[in-house]
Short mmCIF file of C-alpha atoms in Angstrom, two decimals:
data_model
loop_
_atom_site.label_atom_id
_atom_site.label_comp_id
_atom_site.label_asym_id
_atom_site.label_seq_id
_atom_site.Cartn_x
_atom_site.Cartn_y
_atom_site.Cartn_z
CA MET A 1 -7.30 -16.02 9.47
CA LYS A 2 -9.89 -16.15 6.64
CA ARG A 3 -9.36 -19.07 4.48
CA PRO A 4 -9.54 -18.73 0.72
CA GLY A 5 -12.89 -18.81 -0.70
CA MET A 6 -14.69 -17.88 2.52
CA GLN A 7 -17.56 -15.64 1.70
CA GLN A 8 -17.48 -12.17 3.22
CA PRO A 9 -20.23 -11.62 5.53
CA ASP A 10 -22.72 -8.76 5.08
CA PRO A 11 -21.45 -5.95 7.06
CA VAL A 12 -24.75 -4.63 8.66
CA ALA A 13 -25.77 -8.06 9.62
CA PHE A 14 -22.45 -8.92 11.17
CA ILE A 15 -22.07 -5.54 13.05
CA LYS A 16 -25.49 -6.14 14.58
CA ALA A 17 -24.76 -9.69 15.63
CA ASN A 18 -21.26 -9.42 16.76
CA LEU A 19 -20.41 -5.69 17.91
CA PRO A 20 -22.50 -4.73 21.04
CA ILE A 21 -24.08 -1.47 21.56
CA SER A 22 -22.48 0.53 24.65
CA PRO A 23 -22.02 4.30 25.62
CA VAL A 24 -18.77 5.68 24.45
CA PRO A 25 -16.36 6.51 27.38
CA SER A 26 -16.50 10.03 28.32
CA ILE A 27 -19.53 10.70 25.76
CA PRO A 28 -22.26 8.94 27.38
CA GLU A 29 -24.80 10.91 25.14
CA ILE A 30 -23.66 8.63 22.27
CA ARG A 31 -23.80 4.85 21.93
CA LEU A 32 -22.05 3.01 19.27
CA HIS A 33 -21.61 -0.50 18.08
CA THR A 34 -18.14 -1.47 19.34
CA ALA A 35 -15.76 -4.44 18.77
CA GLY A 36 -14.73 -6.54 21.76
CA PRO A 37 -12.46 -9.54 22.19
CA ALA A 38 -15.14 -12.02 21.24
CA SER A 39 -16.35 -9.94 18.09
CA GLY A 40 -14.30 -11.98 15.51
CA LEU A 41 -13.76 -8.80 13.59
CA TRP A 42 -11.04 -10.49 11.36
CA ARG A 43 -14.08 -12.27 9.67
CA LEU A 44 -15.38 -8.96 8.41
CA ALA A 45 -12.16 -6.87 7.99
CA GLY A 46 -10.24 -9.25 5.83
CA ARG A 47 -6.66 -10.04 5.59
CA ARG A 48 -5.52 -8.95 2.24
CA GLU A 49 -3.14 -6.26 2.07
CA ALA A 50 -5.54 -3.95 0.30
CA ASP A 51 -8.29 -4.46 3.25
CA PRO A 52 -8.41 -1.42 5.29
CA ALA A 53 -7.64 -1.88 9.03
CA PRO A 54 -11.10 -1.92 11.08
CA TYR A 55 -10.29 1.36 12.83
CA TRP A 56 -13.97 2.17 12.54
CA ALA A 57 -14.91 -0.58 15.21
CA TYR A 58 -13.34 1.35 18.19
CA PRO A 59 -13.61 4.90 19.33
CA TRP A 60 -10.34 6.72 19.26
CA ALA A 61 -9.17 9.55 21.10
CA GLY A 62 -9.16 12.10 18.36
CA GLY A 63 -12.75 11.47 17.54
CA ALA A 64 -13.54 11.17 21.20
CA VAL A 65 -12.13 14.75 21.87
CA LEU A 66 -13.76 16.37 18.88
CA ALA A 67 -17.37 14.66 19.66
CA ARG A 68 -17.07 16.01 23.42
CA TYR A 69 -15.87 19.43 21.98
CA LEU A 70 -19.02 19.83 19.78
CA LEU A 71 -21.42 18.38 22.06
CA ASP A 72 -20.09 20.96 24.92
CA ARG A 73 -20.16 23.91 22.42
CA PRO A 74 -23.23 23.57 19.94
CA GLU A 75 -22.97 26.86 18.79
CA ILE A 76 -19.82 25.66 16.68
CA VAL A 77 -21.93 23.60 14.44
CA VAL A 78 -25.70 24.93 14.68
CA GLY A 79 -27.24 25.49 11.42
CA ARG A 80 -23.89 24.72 9.47
CA ARG A 81 -22.74 21.86 7.15
CA VAL A 82 -20.28 19.58 8.52
CA LEU A 83 -18.16 16.84 6.91
CA ASP A 84 -16.53 14.10 9.24
CA LEU A 85 -13.42 13.04 7.20
CA GLY A 86 -12.07 9.57 8.01
CA ALA A 87 -15.24 9.01 9.92
CA GLY A 88 -14.61 5.54 11.11
CA SER A 89 -17.61 4.58 13.45
CA GLY A 90 -19.27 8.09 12.98
CA LEU A 91 -18.76 9.39 16.42
CA VAL A 92 -17.83 12.90 15.33
CA ALA A 93 -20.44 13.16 12.84
CA ILE A 94 -23.10 11.96 15.40
CA ALA A 95 -21.99 14.71 17.75
CA ALA A 96 -22.15 17.15 15.19
CA ALA A 97 -25.66 16.12 14.41
CA LYS A 98 -26.92 16.07 17.89
CA ALA A 99 -25.42 19.56 18.52
CA GLY A 100 -27.55 20.82 15.69
CA ALA A 101 -25.76 21.03 12.58
CA ALA A 102 -27.66 21.45 9.36
CA ALA A 103 -26.28 18.82 7.45
CA VAL A 104 -23.77 16.09 8.33
CA THR A 105 -21.52 14.22 5.92
CA ALA A 106 -19.53 11.31 7.18
CA VAL A 107 -16.67 9.98 4.64
CA ASP A 108 -14.46 6.85 5.13
CA ILE A 109 -12.49 4.77 2.65
CA ASP A 110 -13.87 1.46 4.34
CA ALA A 111 -17.16 0.38 3.35
CA ASN A 112 -17.73 -1.46 6.51
CA ALA A 113 -17.18 1.85 8.22
CA ILE A 114 -20.04 3.20 6.25
CA ALA A 115 -22.36 0.32 7.21
CA ALA A 116 -21.43 0.93 11.07
CA ILE A 117 -22.03 4.56 10.50
CA GLY A 118 -25.53 3.96 9.29
CA LEU A 119 -26.30 1.69 12.04
CA ASN A 120 -24.64 4.13 14.73
CA ALA A 121 -26.76 7.17 13.23
CA ALA A 122 -29.90 5.31 13.72
CA ILE A 123 -29.14 4.34 17.17
CA ASN A 124 -28.60 7.99 18.06
CA GLY A 125 -31.43 9.10 16.31
CA VAL A 126 -29.74 11.31 13.74
CA ASP A 127 -29.61 11.60 10.05
CA ILE A 128 -25.96 11.40 8.43
CA ILE A 129 -25.04 11.17 4.75
CA ALA A 130 -22.40 8.38 4.77
CA ARG A 131 -20.00 7.97 1.67
CA ALA A 132 -17.40 5.27 0.95
CA ALA A 133 -14.70 7.56 -0.80
CA ASP A 134 -11.13 9.04 -0.66
CA ILE A 135 -11.60 12.76 -1.14
CA ILE A 136 -8.28 14.25 0.08
CA GLU A 137 -7.16 14.84 -3.55
CA ASP A 138 -10.44 16.46 -4.63
CA PRO A 139 -11.60 20.11 -4.46
CA PRO A 140 -12.84 21.48 -1.30
CA PRO A 141 -16.34 20.27 -0.73
CA GLU A 142 -19.30 22.80 -0.41
CA ILE A 143 -19.35 22.62 3.56
CA ASP A 144 -18.92 25.04 6.40
CA LEU A 145 -17.03 22.80 8.99
CA LEU A 146 -14.45 20.26 8.31
CA VAL A 147 -13.77 17.83 11.42
CA VAL A 148 -10.91 15.30 11.37
CA GLY A 149 -9.91 12.96 13.98
CA ASP A 150 -7.21 10.45 14.15
CA LEU A 151 -5.74 10.96 10.61
CA PHE A 152 -2.09 11.58 11.60
CA TYR A 153 -0.88 8.03 12.37
CA ASP A 154 1.16 7.60 9.15
CA PRO A 155 3.59 10.02 7.88
CA ALA A 156 2.66 9.80 3.97
CA LEU A 157 -1.06 9.92 5.00
CA ALA A 158 -0.47 13.15 7.19
CA LEU A 159 1.08 15.08 4.51
CA ARG A 160 -1.85 14.38 1.99
CA VAL A 161 -4.43 15.18 4.92
CA MET A 162 -2.63 18.47 5.53
CA ALA A 163 -2.53 19.52 2.08
CA PHE A 164 -6.21 18.89 1.55
CA LEU A 165 -7.01 20.91 5.02
CA ARG A 166 -5.11 23.70 3.62
CA ARG A 167 -6.93 23.85 0.52
CA CYS A 168 -10.14 23.75 2.35
CA GLN A 169 -9.19 26.57 4.52
CA ALA A 170 -8.22 28.51 1.77
CA SER A 171 -11.86 28.18 0.31
CA GLY A 172 -13.33 29.42 3.55
CA ILE A 173 -14.08 26.02 5.47
CA GLU A 174 -13.49 26.14 9.04
CA VAL A 175 -11.17 23.01 9.94
CA LEU A 176 -10.88 21.39 13.36
CA ILE A 177 -8.56 18.46 14.22
CA GLY A 178 -8.82 15.93 17.07
CA ASP A 179 -5.55 14.16 18.07
CA PRO A 180 -3.87 12.77 21.19
CA GLU A 181 -0.58 14.05 19.70
CA ARG A 182 0.35 11.17 17.71
CA ALA A 183 3.76 11.05 16.14
CA HIS A 184 2.86 12.63 12.76
CA LEU A 185 0.49 15.29 13.94
CA PRO A 186 1.95 18.72 12.65
CA GLN A 187 1.80 20.57 15.63
CA GLY A 188 3.90 23.58 14.52
CA GLU A 189 1.27 24.28 12.04
CA LEU A 190 -1.61 24.16 14.64
CA SER A 191 -3.29 25.96 17.45
CA ARG A 192 -4.65 24.12 20.34
CA ILE A 193 -8.05 25.26 21.45
CA ALA A 194 -9.15 22.60 23.76
CA THR A 195 -7.77 19.66 25.80
CA HIS A 196 -10.03 16.72 27.27
CA ALA A 197 -9.08 13.48 28.72
CA VAL A 198 -10.64 10.59 26.72
CA ALA A 199 -10.50 7.04 26.16
CA ASP A 200 -8.25 5.87 23.55
CA PHE A 201 -8.00 2.34 21.75
CA GLY A 202 -4.79 3.11 19.91
CA GLY A 203 -1.22 3.90 21.10
CA GLY A 204 -1.29 0.58 23.29
CA SER A 205 -3.28 2.29 25.87
CA SER A 206 -5.76 -0.49 26.04
CA GLY A 207 -8.56 1.81 26.12
CA GLY A 208 -7.56 4.07 29.17
CA ALA A 209 -7.85 7.69 29.22
CA VAL A 210 -5.39 9.84 27.40
CA PRO A 211 -5.35 13.60 27.10
CA ALA A 212 -6.40 14.63 23.74
CA GLY A 213 -6.29 18.18 22.00
CA VAL A 214 -8.59 19.95 19.62
CA PHE A 215 -6.75 22.13 17.20
CA SER A 216 -7.27 24.70 14.40
CA LEU A 217 -4.85 25.59 11.57
CA PHE A 218 -2.68 28.55 11.74
CA GLY A 219 -3.05 31.40 9.18
CA ASN A 220 -4.13 30.99 5.54
CA SER A 221 -2.69 29.15 2.61
#
């Protein structure tokens, strides 16, 4: 555990030194800095209650299924403005850029995630605008496609996210959700459009493959 007074390491330098680059399981086209048992991630992530959990350090199933879906169907993103909400490592944003999106923005509340996204974008030879922000109470952004992976792990967050997604849909933005059917995914409001078996570092699966879905929203607000 971090001791009081310990200096927070520089996230870019820490990620380069401690999170090795490896291909994403099920998505060999993309390589990411990924945490392992010896990464000492706690030194960067912090231990205060307000510190975000380091979800960005691993590829999760919702992001993986969305990335696989976009790479296999580039016509979904070609020439479009895409925003990856809760972007984590930037996996989905990178997939969108590789598939031909006109512009890609990645948003996450964790500044360490933003550092990782910059490094991961460079590894994969794509340009991504990365922002540390919580935008889900904001008006819909000026984009064409909103992609959301793995944001339904907490009941309160799930409600806030769905309200934002509905506002975005009502403004004409297409919304795609990737999720391995975690407990708070509102499946009654969603239509499954694809399923892939992808690796997941959540849910106690130890990184093993799980079936994950790509979903769109029913109807309009």
